[in-house]
Amino acid sequence: MQAKKRYLILFSAGACLLLLFCFGGIQVPLSGRGDDRSLAGYGPGARWRRLQGYLQPFSSWREDRPDGLGHHLSPRQKRDASSSPYTGRRCRMESCFDFSLCQRNGFRVYVYPQQKGEKISESYQNILTSIEGSRFYTPDPRQACLFVLSLDTLDRDQLSPQYVHNLKAKIQSLALWNDGRNHIIFNLYSGTWPDYTEDLGFDIGLAMLAKASISTENFRPKFDVSIPLFSKDHPRAGGERGYLRHNTIPPYRKYVLVFKGKRYLTGIGSDTRNALYHVHNSQDVVLLTTCKHGKDWQKHKDARCDRDNAEYDRYDYREMLYNSTFCLVPRGRRLGSFRFLEALQIPSTVRSIHQDKILSLRQQTQLLWEAYFNSVEKIVLTTLEIIQDRVLEHTSRSSLMWNSLPGGLFTLPQYSTHLGDFPFFYAKLGIKPYPKFTAIVHVVTPLVSLSQPVMKLLVAVAKSQYCAQVIVVWNCDKPLPAKHRWPTTSVPFIVIEGERLVISSRFLPYDTIPTDAVLSLDEDTVLSTTEVDFAFTVWQSFPDRIVGYPARSHFWDSTKERWGYTSKWTNDYSMVLTGAAIYHKYYHYLYTTYLPASLRTMVDQMSNCEDILMNFLVSSVTKLPPVKVTQKKQYKETMMGQSSRASRWADPDHFTQRQTCMNKFANWFGTMPLVHSQMRLDPVLFKDQVSILRKKYREIERL
């Protein structure tokens, strides 16, 4: 009787709240710093001091805790520990993880080389590929903080064709195994019919588990990571957007509650799903089950099977999901620790939820799907980021970072732990970005005359009322000009020699950038002070996007089956080139640390496409297009007319290279992140037939 009183319901709202709770557990107190941000002290402000011995010391619970943790266990806890399939049942980060391995090189992840003759499933290969393509990966085990097996541990069902035999002996023979310390094991399926235990068939030792369908009895808080169960067809990278593209009002849909799945006639999970027919009404609550499961299902069929099977076949699964307010997630064969709530209470529960709450939950599920779950890569990277937050607690993410757009994968606490230093949280915090910008001018040709376009550009930009500082990135192979060769400006003027004279050095996160906004400029850009002022004014309303003048677009070439790049002058665009654009300086940090070295190396070798890559990055983060301001054909004409030998626009291979870049970048991102737009922002009264004296940005009219 006591067992029957234990119930648990899992439907979409509950799942969402559970995820919110889980992510909410990974948090640090918000900085107490106020919003009084003077220029002199304003940078990625809340950086933490690197303290000596900031990592917790390593100690093994097996060695030094005979009278510690185990001494205070209750009889039930001791019984659960002894019956657990894991010998490291009591493991926590402070007892089973060697933090000293992370002190030397930070949070780096090593993947064992694949052993000859060992087969790896496509899903596990996608996991390994995602790790090897991430910024965490190191090919040197001596630099590693975390280790990942190349032996496939995903499917530990002995009846599965993906099951790897003799895994225990193979793992124990690994020289770096070290009883599993600082290892993480990925697993989707464990146990087999009929009891479906969570035994993996080998002793995981002190290793962490990233596991789907893990029970609360075996889950080790702040040590293991619970991951979603995904199919072999789940995309490796990219992933589909959620269905909630628009503000769907009212939030109620055709069905209140739906489920469609197998009804297990015997064994684990049968009681749960056999109860669903009590709630099914064929109208707004549609809970469908089929008895067709296994080879001998007909031997166990009951009086309801024929009717249930016929009803099951009448409904399309995707159509039900798309048109339902809630989706019920009852337990199946696995998740043996879960129990079912009283079936007759479900409709009244979901109908009692207010439509505002429904819409809020739906929006949050879209965020969680797109930020963490729509590809294998995101599931894996989320797992690694969670572990990194545990290792480096002093720079871990707050719950707001995890549960707000763009999500924890793009909000890197190594940049700052203060929410106000990111372009995504201004509205939530009720603050605005710093009201000035830093101009970064990329120079690749020597100075020979005061009439060069770059000299005029420097003067025009420095005159802007919003300009705080001008930085010249000198990427020329000629010696740096003397100070008197540069124009005199009323704002601080700094010249930095580019790192290795590569084009990506224009996007390095220089500590000398004191403002939120960066005005990125090519040396041959022609902009007036008025144009600069107007562009910055627009950016202040769109601080998370690229705002600027020269626009380009992408398209799908169906004949060549590849992405194309076009500079045709149309009303449609998806990129704003960084030769004359404003964006948040945080994107310099993401460009340098988040993007793989392979893409940056490709860009540097060609001295091309860095602007396209920056657009890919920002659109991938925001899921939004850039913002183009005032039509300016002079920019295009000036660029194409440059006779300088260093002008990229004069290179006949320039356009071909950009086509190649589009497809290389799309392949790495796993999707095409660029978003088309037809919005252009002009000054008030722009081109209107009124007196020029009534217009604030009157100089733009004459350009």
Coordinates of C-alpha atoms in Angstrom, one line a residue, residues 29-542:
P29 CA 25.6 35.3 -6.2
L30 CA 25.2 38.3 -8.4
S31 CA 27.9 40.9 -8.2
G32 CA 27.1 43.7 -5.8
R33 CA 28.7 46.2 -8.0
G34 CA 26.5 49.2 -8.8
D35 CA 25.8 50.7 -12.2
D36 CA 28.0 53.7 -11.8
R37 CA 30.4 52.8 -14.6
S38 CA 33.0 55.5 -15.3
L39 CA 35.1 55.2 -18.5
A40 CA 38.3 54.8 -16.6
G41 CA 37.2 51.7 -14.7
Y42 CA 34.8 50.2 -17.1
G43 CA 35.7 46.9 -18.8
P44 CA 34.8 43.3 -18.3
G45 CA 34.5 44.5 -14.8
A46 CA 33.7 41.7 -12.4
R47 CA 36.7 39.6 -13.3
W48 CA 37.9 37.5 -10.3
R49 CA 41.4 37.7 -8.9
R50 CA 43.4 34.6 -9.5
L51 CA 44.1 33.5 -6.0
Q52 CA 46.7 31.0 -4.9
G53 CA 45.2 27.6 -4.3
Y54 CA 41.8 28.7 -5.5
L55 CA 41.0 25.0 -6.5
Q56 CA 39.9 22.7 -3.8
P57 CA 42.5 20.1 -2.8
F58 CA 42.0 16.5 -3.9
S59 CA 41.3 13.7 -1.5
S60 CA 39.8 10.3 -2.0
W61 CA 36.8 9.3 0.1
R62 CA 38.1 5.8 0.0
E63 CA 41.3 6.8 1.7
D64 CA 40.6 9.5 4.2
R65 CA 36.8 9.3 5.0
P66 CA 36.4 6.2 7.0
D67 CA 34.7 8.2 9.7
G68 CA 33.5 11.2 7.6
L69 CA 30.7 11.0 5.2
G70 CA 30.0 7.3 5.7
H71 CA 29.9 7.6 9.5
H72 CA 26.8 9.8 9.3
L73 CA 24.8 7.8 6.7
S74 CA 21.4 6.5 7.8
P75 CA 20.7 2.8 7.6
R76 CA 18.7 3.4 4.5
Q77 CA 21.5 5.4 2.8
K78 CA 24.0 2.6 3.7
R79 CA 21.6 0.0 2.2
D80 CA 21.1 2.1 -1.0
A81 CA 24.9 2.6 -1.3
S82 CA 25.6 -1.1 -0.9
S83 CA 22.9 -2.0 -3.5
S84 CA 24.1 0.6 -6.0
P85 CA 25.7 -0.6 -9.2
Y86 CA 28.5 2.0 -8.7
T87 CA 31.3 1.5 -6.2
G88 CA 31.7 5.3 -6.2
R89 CA 28.2 5.8 -5.0
R90 CA 29.2 8.5 -2.5
C91 CA 31.4 10.4 -5.0
R92 CA 31.3 14.2 -5.1
M93 CA 33.6 16.7 -6.8
E94 CA 35.5 17.4 -3.6
S95 CA 36.1 13.7 -2.8
C96 CA 36.6 11.9 -6.2
F97 CA 37.9 14.6 -8.6
D98 CA 41.5 15.7 -8.8
F99 CA 41.3 19.5 -9.2
S100 CA 45.1 19.8 -9.4
L101 CA 44.9 18.5 -13.0
C102 CA 43.0 21.6 -14.0
Q103 CA 45.4 24.1 -12.4
R104 CA 48.1 23.8 -15.1
N105 CA 46.1 24.4 -18.3
G106 CA 42.6 25.1 -17.3
F107 CA 39.6 23.0 -18.3
R108 CA 40.9 20.9 -21.1
V109 CA 39.4 17.6 -22.3
Y110 CA 41.3 14.6 -23.7
V111 CA 39.6 11.9 -25.9
Y112 CA 41.4 8.6 -25.9
P113 CA 42.5 7.5 -29.4
Q114 CA 40.3 4.9 -31.0
Q115 CA 41.5 1.4 -30.5
K116 CA 42.1 -0.8 -33.6
G117 CA 39.1 -3.0 -34.4
E118 CA 36.8 -1.3 -32.0
K119 CA 33.4 -0.3 -33.5
I120 CA 31.8 3.0 -32.5
S121 CA 28.1 3.8 -33.0
E122 CA 27.3 6.9 -35.0
S123 CA 25.8 8.6 -31.9
Y124 CA 29.0 8.0 -29.9
Q125 CA 31.1 9.2 -32.8
N126 CA 29.1 12.4 -32.9
I127 CA 29.8 12.9 -29.2
L128 CA 33.5 12.4 -29.7
T129 CA 33.6 14.7 -32.8
S130 CA 31.8 17.4 -30.9
I131 CA 34.4 17.3 -28.1
E132 CA 37.3 17.3 -30.5
G133 CA 35.9 20.3 -32.4
S134 CA 35.3 22.3 -29.2
R135 CA 37.6 24.8 -27.5
F136 CA 38.0 22.4 -24.6
Y137 CA 39.8 19.7 -26.6
T138 CA 43.5 18.9 -26.2
P139 CA 45.3 16.1 -28.0
D140 CA 47.8 15.9 -25.1
P141 CA 46.7 13.9 -22.1
R142 CA 49.3 15.7 -19.9
Q143 CA 47.3 18.9 -20.4
A144 CA 43.9 17.4 -19.7
C145 CA 41.6 18.1 -16.8
L146 CA 38.9 15.7 -18.0
F147 CA 39.2 12.4 -19.9
V148 CA 36.6 10.8 -22.3
L149 CA 36.8 7.1 -23.4
S150 CA 36.9 6.2 -27.1
L151 CA 35.2 2.9 -26.1
D152 CA 31.5 3.2 -26.9
T153 CA 29.5 3.2 -23.6
L154 CA 26.2 4.6 -24.9
D155 CA 24.2 1.4 -25.1
R156 CA 24.8 -1.1 -22.3
D157 CA 21.7 -3.3 -23.1
Q158 CA 23.1 -6.7 -23.7
L159 CA 20.5 -7.5 -26.3
S160 CA 21.5 -4.4 -28.4
P161 CA 23.7 -4.8 -31.5
Q162 CA 25.6 -1.7 -30.3
Y163 CA 26.6 -3.4 -27.0
V164 CA 30.4 -3.6 -26.6
H165 CA 31.6 -6.8 -25.0
N166 CA 34.4 -7.2 -22.5
L167 CA 34.3 -3.5 -21.7
K168 CA 35.4 -4.1 -18.2
A169 CA 38.7 -5.6 -19.2
K170 CA 39.3 -3.1 -21.9
I171 CA 38.8 -0.1 -19.6
Q172 CA 40.9 -1.6 -16.8
S173 CA 43.8 -2.0 -19.3
L174 CA 43.9 1.7 -20.1
A175 CA 47.0 3.3 -18.6
L176 CA 45.3 6.6 -17.8
W177 CA 42.1 5.1 -16.3
N178 CA 43.3 5.6 -12.7
D179 CA 40.1 4.0 -11.3
G180 CA 38.0 6.4 -13.3
R181 CA 39.2 9.6 -11.6
N182 CA 38.6 12.7 -13.7
H183 CA 36.8 10.7 -16.4
I184 CA 33.3 11.2 -17.7
I185 CA 31.3 8.3 -19.1
F186 CA 28.4 9.0 -21.6
N187 CA 25.5 6.5 -21.4
L188 CA 21.9 6.4 -22.9
Y189 CA 20.8 2.9 -22.2
S190 CA 21.6 0.5 -19.3
G191 CA 20.3 -2.8 -18.2
T192 CA 18.1 -5.2 -20.3
W193 CA 14.8 -7.0 -20.2
P194 CA 13.1 -7.8 -17.9
D195 CA 14.4 -5.7 -15.0
Y196 CA 16.3 -2.9 -16.8
T197 CA 18.7 -2.1 -14.0
E198 CA 21.2 0.7 -14.3
D199 CA 24.2 -1.6 -14.2
L200 CA 26.6 -0.7 -17.1
G201 CA 28.3 -4.0 -17.0
F202 CA 31.6 -2.6 -15.7
D203 CA 32.7 -0.7 -12.6
I204 CA 32.8 3.0 -13.3
G205 CA 35.0 3.6 -10.3
L206 CA 35.4 7.3 -9.5
A207 CA 34.2 8.4 -13.0
M208 CA 31.4 10.9 -13.5
L209 CA 28.3 9.8 -15.4
A210 CA 26.6 11.8 -18.2
K211 CA 23.5 9.6 -18.4
A212 CA 20.0 9.5 -19.7
S213 CA 17.2 7.9 -17.6
I214 CA 19.2 8.0 -14.4
S215 CA 17.3 7.3 -11.2
T216 CA 17.2 9.7 -8.3
E217 CA 18.6 6.9 -6.1
N218 CA 21.7 6.5 -8.2
F219 CA 22.2 10.2 -9.3
R220 CA 25.1 11.8 -7.5
P221 CA 24.3 15.5 -7.1
K222 CA 26.8 18.0 -8.4
F223 CA 28.9 15.1 -9.7
D224 CA 26.9 13.3 -12.4
V225 CA 25.1 15.1 -15.2
S226 CA 21.6 14.1 -16.4
I227 CA 21.4 14.3 -20.2
P228 CA 18.3 13.8 -22.4
L229 CA 17.7 10.6 -24.3
F230 CA 18.3 11.3 -28.0
S231 CA 17.9 9.1 -31.0
K232 CA 20.6 8.0 -33.6
D233 CA 18.9 10.5 -36.0
H234 CA 19.5 13.5 -33.7
P235 CA 21.7 16.0 -35.7
R236 CA 25.3 16.2 -34.7
A237 CA 25.4 20.0 -35.0
G238 CA 23.0 22.8 -35.9
G239 CA 19.6 21.4 -35.1
E240 CA 16.2 22.6 -36.0
R241 CA 14.7 25.7 -34.5
G242 CA 11.7 25.3 -32.2
Y243 CA 8.2 25.6 -33.5
L244 CA 7.4 28.8 -31.5
R245 CA 8.5 31.3 -34.1
H246 CA 5.9 33.8 -33.4
N247 CA 3.9 35.1 -30.3
T248 CA 1.1 32.5 -30.4
I249 CA -1.9 34.2 -28.7
P250 CA -4.0 32.6 -27.3
P251 CA -1.6 29.9 -26.1
Y252 CA -4.3 27.2 -25.9
R253 CA -4.2 24.7 -28.8
K254 CA -6.4 22.0 -30.2
Y255 CA -5.5 19.5 -27.6
V256 CA -4.9 20.1 -23.9
L257 CA -2.9 17.0 -23.3
V258 CA -1.5 14.3 -25.6
F259 CA 0.6 11.1 -25.5
K260 CA 1.3 8.5 -28.1
G261 CA 3.5 5.5 -27.4
K262 CA 3.7 1.8 -26.6
R263 CA 1.6 0.1 -23.9
Y264 CA 3.6 -2.5 -22.2
L265 CA 1.3 -5.4 -21.5
T266 CA 3.6 -7.0 -18.9
G267 CA 6.6 -6.1 -16.8
I268 CA 8.1 -2.8 -15.8
G269 CA 6.1 0.2 -17.0
S270 CA 2.9 -1.7 -17.7
D271 CA 0.9 -0.3 -14.7
T272 CA 1.7 3.3 -15.7
R273 CA 0.7 3.2 -19.3
N274 CA -2.2 0.8 -18.8
A275 CA -3.9 3.6 -16.6
L276 CA -3.9 6.2 -19.4
Y277 CA -7.1 5.0 -21.0
H278 CA -9.0 6.3 -18.0
V279 CA -8.1 9.9 -19.0
H280 CA -8.4 9.6 -22.8
N281 CA -11.5 11.3 -24.1
S282 CA -10.8 11.5 -27.9
Q283 CA -11.4 15.3 -27.8
D284 CA -9.0 17.6 -26.0
V285 CA -7.2 14.8 -24.0
V286 CA -5.7 12.3 -26.4
L287 CA -3.6 9.6 -24.8
L288 CA -2.9 6.8 -27.3
T289 CA -1.2 3.5 -26.7
T290 CA -0.5 0.5 -28.9
C291 CA 0.0 -3.1 -27.8
K292 CA 2.3 -3.8 -30.7
H293 CA 5.5 -4.2 -28.8
G294 CA 7.9 -7.1 -29.1
K295 CA 7.6 -10.3 -31.1
D296 CA 5.1 -12.1 -28.9
W297 CA 2.8 -9.2 -28.0
Q298 CA -0.3 -11.1 -29.2
K299 CA 0.3 -13.7 -26.6
H300 CA -0.3 -11.1 -23.9
K301 CA -3.0 -9.0 -25.6
D302 CA -6.0 -8.0 -23.6
A303 CA -9.6 -7.0 -24.4
R304 CA -8.6 -3.4 -25.1
C305 CA -5.7 -4.0 -27.5
D306 CA -7.7 -4.1 -30.8
R307 CA -9.5 -0.9 -29.9
D308 CA -6.4 0.8 -28.7
N309 CA -4.4 -0.2 -31.8
A310 CA -7.1 1.2 -34.1
E311 CA -7.3 4.5 -32.2
Y312 CA -3.5 4.7 -32.2
D313 CA -3.3 4.5 -36.0
R314 CA -5.8 7.3 -36.5
Y315 CA -3.5 10.1 -35.2
D316 CA -0.3 11.5 -36.6
Y317 CA 2.4 11.9 -34.0
R318 CA 3.9 15.2 -35.2
E319 CA 0.5 16.7 -35.8
M320 CA -0.4 15.9 -32.2
L321 CA 2.8 17.4 -30.8
Y322 CA 2.4 20.6 -32.8
N323 CA -1.2 21.1 -31.8
S324 CA -1.0 20.3 -28.1
T325 CA -0.8 22.6 -25.1
F326 CA 0.9 19.9 -22.9
C327 CA 2.6 16.6 -23.7
L328 CA 2.5 13.8 -21.1
V329 CA 5.7 12.0 -20.5
P330 CA 4.8 8.8 -18.5
R331 CA 7.5 6.4 -17.5
G332 CA 8.4 3.4 -19.7
R333 CA 10.6 0.4 -19.3
R334 CA 13.4 2.3 -17.8
L335 CA 13.3 5.0 -15.1
G336 CA 12.2 2.4 -12.6
S337 CA 12.2 4.8 -9.7
F338 CA 9.4 7.0 -11.1
R339 CA 5.8 6.6 -10.1
F340 CA 2.6 7.9 -11.7
L341 CA 0.3 10.5 -10.2
E342 CA -3.4 9.7 -9.9
A343 CA -4.6 9.6 -13.5
L344 CA -7.9 11.3 -12.9
Q345 CA -6.2 14.4 -11.6
I346 CA -4.2 15.1 -14.7
P347 CA -6.9 17.0 -16.8
S348 CA -7.9 19.2 -13.9
T349 CA -4.3 20.0 -13.2
V350 CA -3.4 21.1 -16.7
R351 CA -6.7 23.0 -17.2
S352 CA -6.0 25.0 -14.1
I353 CA -2.8 26.5 -15.4
H354 CA -3.4 30.1 -16.6
Q355 CA -2.7 30.9 -20.3
D356 CA 0.0 33.5 -19.4
K357 CA 1.8 30.7 -17.5
I358 CA 1.4 28.4 -20.5
L359 CA 2.9 30.9 -22.8
S360 CA 5.8 31.5 -20.5
L361 CA 6.5 27.8 -20.1
R362 CA 6.3 27.3 -23.9
Q363 CA 8.8 30.1 -24.5
Q364 CA 11.1 28.7 -21.9
T365 CA 11.0 25.2 -23.5
Q366 CA 11.9 26.8 -26.8
L367 CA 14.9 28.4 -25.2
L368 CA 16.0 25.2 -23.6
W369 CA 15.6 23.3 -26.9
E370 CA 17.5 25.7 -29.0
A371 CA 20.2 26.5 -26.5
Y372 CA 21.0 23.0 -25.2
F373 CA 19.2 20.1 -26.7
N374 CA 18.6 20.4 -30.5
S375 CA 21.9 18.7 -31.5
V376 CA 24.3 16.2 -30.1
E377 CA 27.0 18.9 -30.0
K378 CA 24.9 21.2 -27.8
I379 CA 24.1 18.3 -25.4
V380 CA 27.8 17.4 -25.1
L381 CA 29.0 21.0 -24.8
T382 CA 26.3 21.7 -22.1
T383 CA 27.6 18.7 -20.2
L384 CA 31.2 20.0 -20.4
E385 CA 30.2 23.5 -19.4
I386 CA 28.3 22.2 -16.3
I387 CA 31.4 20.3 -15.2
Q388 CA 33.6 23.3 -15.9
D389 CA 31.4 25.4 -13.7
R390 CA 31.8 22.8 -10.9
V391 CA 35.6 22.8 -11.3
L392 CA 36.0 26.6 -11.6
E393 CA 33.3 27.6 -9.1
H394 CA 34.7 31.1 -8.8
T395 CA 33.7 31.8 -12.4
S396 CA 30.5 29.7 -12.7
R397 CA 27.4 30.9 -14.4
S398 CA 24.4 32.3 -12.6
S399 CA 20.9 30.8 -13.1
L400 CA 20.0 33.9 -15.2
M401 CA 22.8 33.1 -17.6
W402 CA 21.6 29.5 -18.0
N403 CA 17.9 30.3 -18.3
S404 CA 18.0 33.5 -20.5
L405 CA 18.8 34.0 -24.1
P406 CA 21.2 33.2 -25.6
G407 CA 21.9 30.5 -23.0
G408 CA 24.9 29.3 -21.1
L409 CA 26.9 28.1 -24.1
F410 CA 27.3 31.6 -25.4
T411 CA 27.6 33.4 -22.1
L412 CA 31.1 32.6 -21.0
P413 CA 31.9 33.5 -17.3
Q414 CA 35.6 33.5 -18.1
Y415 CA 34.9 36.8 -19.8
S416 CA 33.0 38.2 -16.8
T417 CA 30.7 37.2 -14.0
H418 CA 28.9 40.5 -14.1
L419 CA 25.7 40.3 -16.2
G420 CA 26.0 44.0 -17.2
D421 CA 29.2 43.2 -19.2
F422 CA 27.2 41.2 -21.7
P423 CA 25.0 42.7 -24.5
F424 CA 22.1 40.3 -23.7
F425 CA 21.0 41.4 -20.2
Y426 CA 20.6 45.2 -20.4
A427 CA 16.8 45.2 -20.5
K428 CA 16.6 42.6 -17.7
L429 CA 18.9 44.6 -15.5
G430 CA 17.3 48.0 -16.4
I431 CA 20.6 49.5 -17.6
K432 CA 22.0 50.8 -20.8
P433 CA 25.4 50.2 -22.5
Y434 CA 28.1 52.8 -22.0
P435 CA 27.2 55.8 -24.1
K436 CA 30.4 56.0 -26.1
F437 CA 32.3 53.7 -28.5
T438 CA 35.9 52.7 -29.3
A439 CA 36.9 52.9 -32.9
I440 CA 39.2 50.2 -34.2
V441 CA 40.7 50.9 -37.6
H442 CA 42.4 48.0 -39.4
V443 CA 45.4 49.3 -41.4
V444 CA 47.3 47.2 -43.9
T445 CA 49.0 49.8 -46.2
P446 CA 51.9 52.1 -45.3
L447 CA 51.2 55.8 -44.6
V448 CA 52.5 57.9 -47.5
S449 CA 50.3 60.9 -47.6
L450 CA 48.0 63.0 -45.3
S451 CA 45.4 62.8 -48.1
Q452 CA 45.0 59.0 -47.7
P453 CA 41.5 57.8 -46.9
V454 CA 42.6 56.4 -43.6
M455 CA 43.8 59.8 -42.4
K456 CA 40.5 61.5 -43.3
L457 CA 38.6 58.6 -41.6
L458 CA 40.6 59.0 -38.4
V459 CA 39.8 62.7 -38.2
A460 CA 36.1 62.2 -38.9
V461 CA 35.7 59.4 -36.4
A462 CA 37.5 61.2 -33.6
K463 CA 35.2 64.2 -34.0
S464 CA 32.2 62.1 -33.1
Q465 CA 30.5 63.2 -29.9
Y466 CA 30.3 59.5 -28.9
C467 CA 33.9 58.6 -29.6
A468 CA 35.9 57.7 -26.5
Q469 CA 39.1 56.3 -28.1
V470 CA 40.6 55.4 -31.4
I471 CA 42.7 52.3 -31.8
V472 CA 44.7 51.6 -35.0
V473 CA 45.6 47.9 -35.5
W474 CA 48.7 48.1 -37.6
N475 CA 48.8 45.0 -39.8
C476 CA 51.2 46.4 -42.4
D477 CA 54.6 44.7 -43.1
K478 CA 56.3 48.2 -43.1
P479 CA 57.7 49.7 -39.9
L480 CA 55.3 51.5 -37.6
P481 CA 55.1 55.2 -38.5
A482 CA 56.4 57.8 -36.1
K483 CA 53.9 59.5 -33.8
H484 CA 53.9 62.8 -35.6
R485 CA 52.8 61.1 -38.8
W486 CA 49.4 60.4 -37.4
P487 CA 46.7 63.1 -37.2
T488 CA 46.1 65.0 -34.0
T489 CA 42.8 64.0 -32.2
S490 CA 40.9 65.2 -29.2
V491 CA 40.4 61.7 -27.9
P492 CA 43.0 59.1 -26.9
F493 CA 44.8 57.6 -29.9
I494 CA 46.5 54.2 -29.6
V495 CA 48.4 52.2 -32.3
I496 CA 48.7 48.4 -31.8
E497 CA 50.9 46.2 -33.9
G498 CA 48.8 43.3 -35.1
E499 CA 49.6 39.9 -33.8
R500 CA 51.6 38.1 -36.5
L501 CA 50.1 40.5 -39.1
V502 CA 47.0 38.3 -39.4
I503 CA 43.6 39.7 -40.2
S504 CA 41.9 38.1 -37.2
S505 CA 44.0 40.4 -34.9
R506 CA 41.4 43.1 -35.6
F507 CA 39.0 41.0 -33.5
L508 CA 41.2 40.3 -30.5
P509 CA 39.7 41.2 -27.1
Y510 CA 42.2 44.0 -26.4
D511 CA 42.2 45.2 -22.8
T512 CA 42.6 48.7 -24.1
I513 CA 39.0 48.8 -25.2
P514 CA 37.2 50.7 -22.4
T515 CA 33.7 50.8 -23.9
D516 CA 30.9 48.4 -24.6
A517 CA 30.6 49.4 -28.3
V518 CA 33.3 48.9 -30.9
L519 CA 33.2 50.7 -34.2
S520 CA 35.0 48.5 -36.6
L521 CA 36.5 50.2 -39.7
D522 CA 38.6 49.2 -42.7
E523 CA 41.3 51.7 -43.6
D524 CA 39.7 52.7 -46.9
T525 CA 36.2 53.2 -45.5
V526 CA 34.6 56.6 -46.2
L527 CA 32.3 57.8 -43.4
S528 CA 31.4 61.3 -42.2
T529 CA 31.1 62.2 -38.5
T530 CA 27.4 62.5 -38.9
E531 CA 27.1 59.0 -40.3
V532 CA 29.1 57.6 -37.3
D533 CA 26.9 59.5 -34.8
F534 CA 23.7 58.1 -36.4
A535 CA 25.0 54.5 -36.6
F536 CA 26.0 54.6 -32.9
T537 CA 22.6 56.0 -31.9
V538 CA 20.9 53.1 -33.7
W539 CA 23.2 50.6 -32.1
Q540 CA 22.2 51.7 -28.6
S541 CA 18.8 50.3 -29.3
F542 CA 20.2 47.0 -30.6

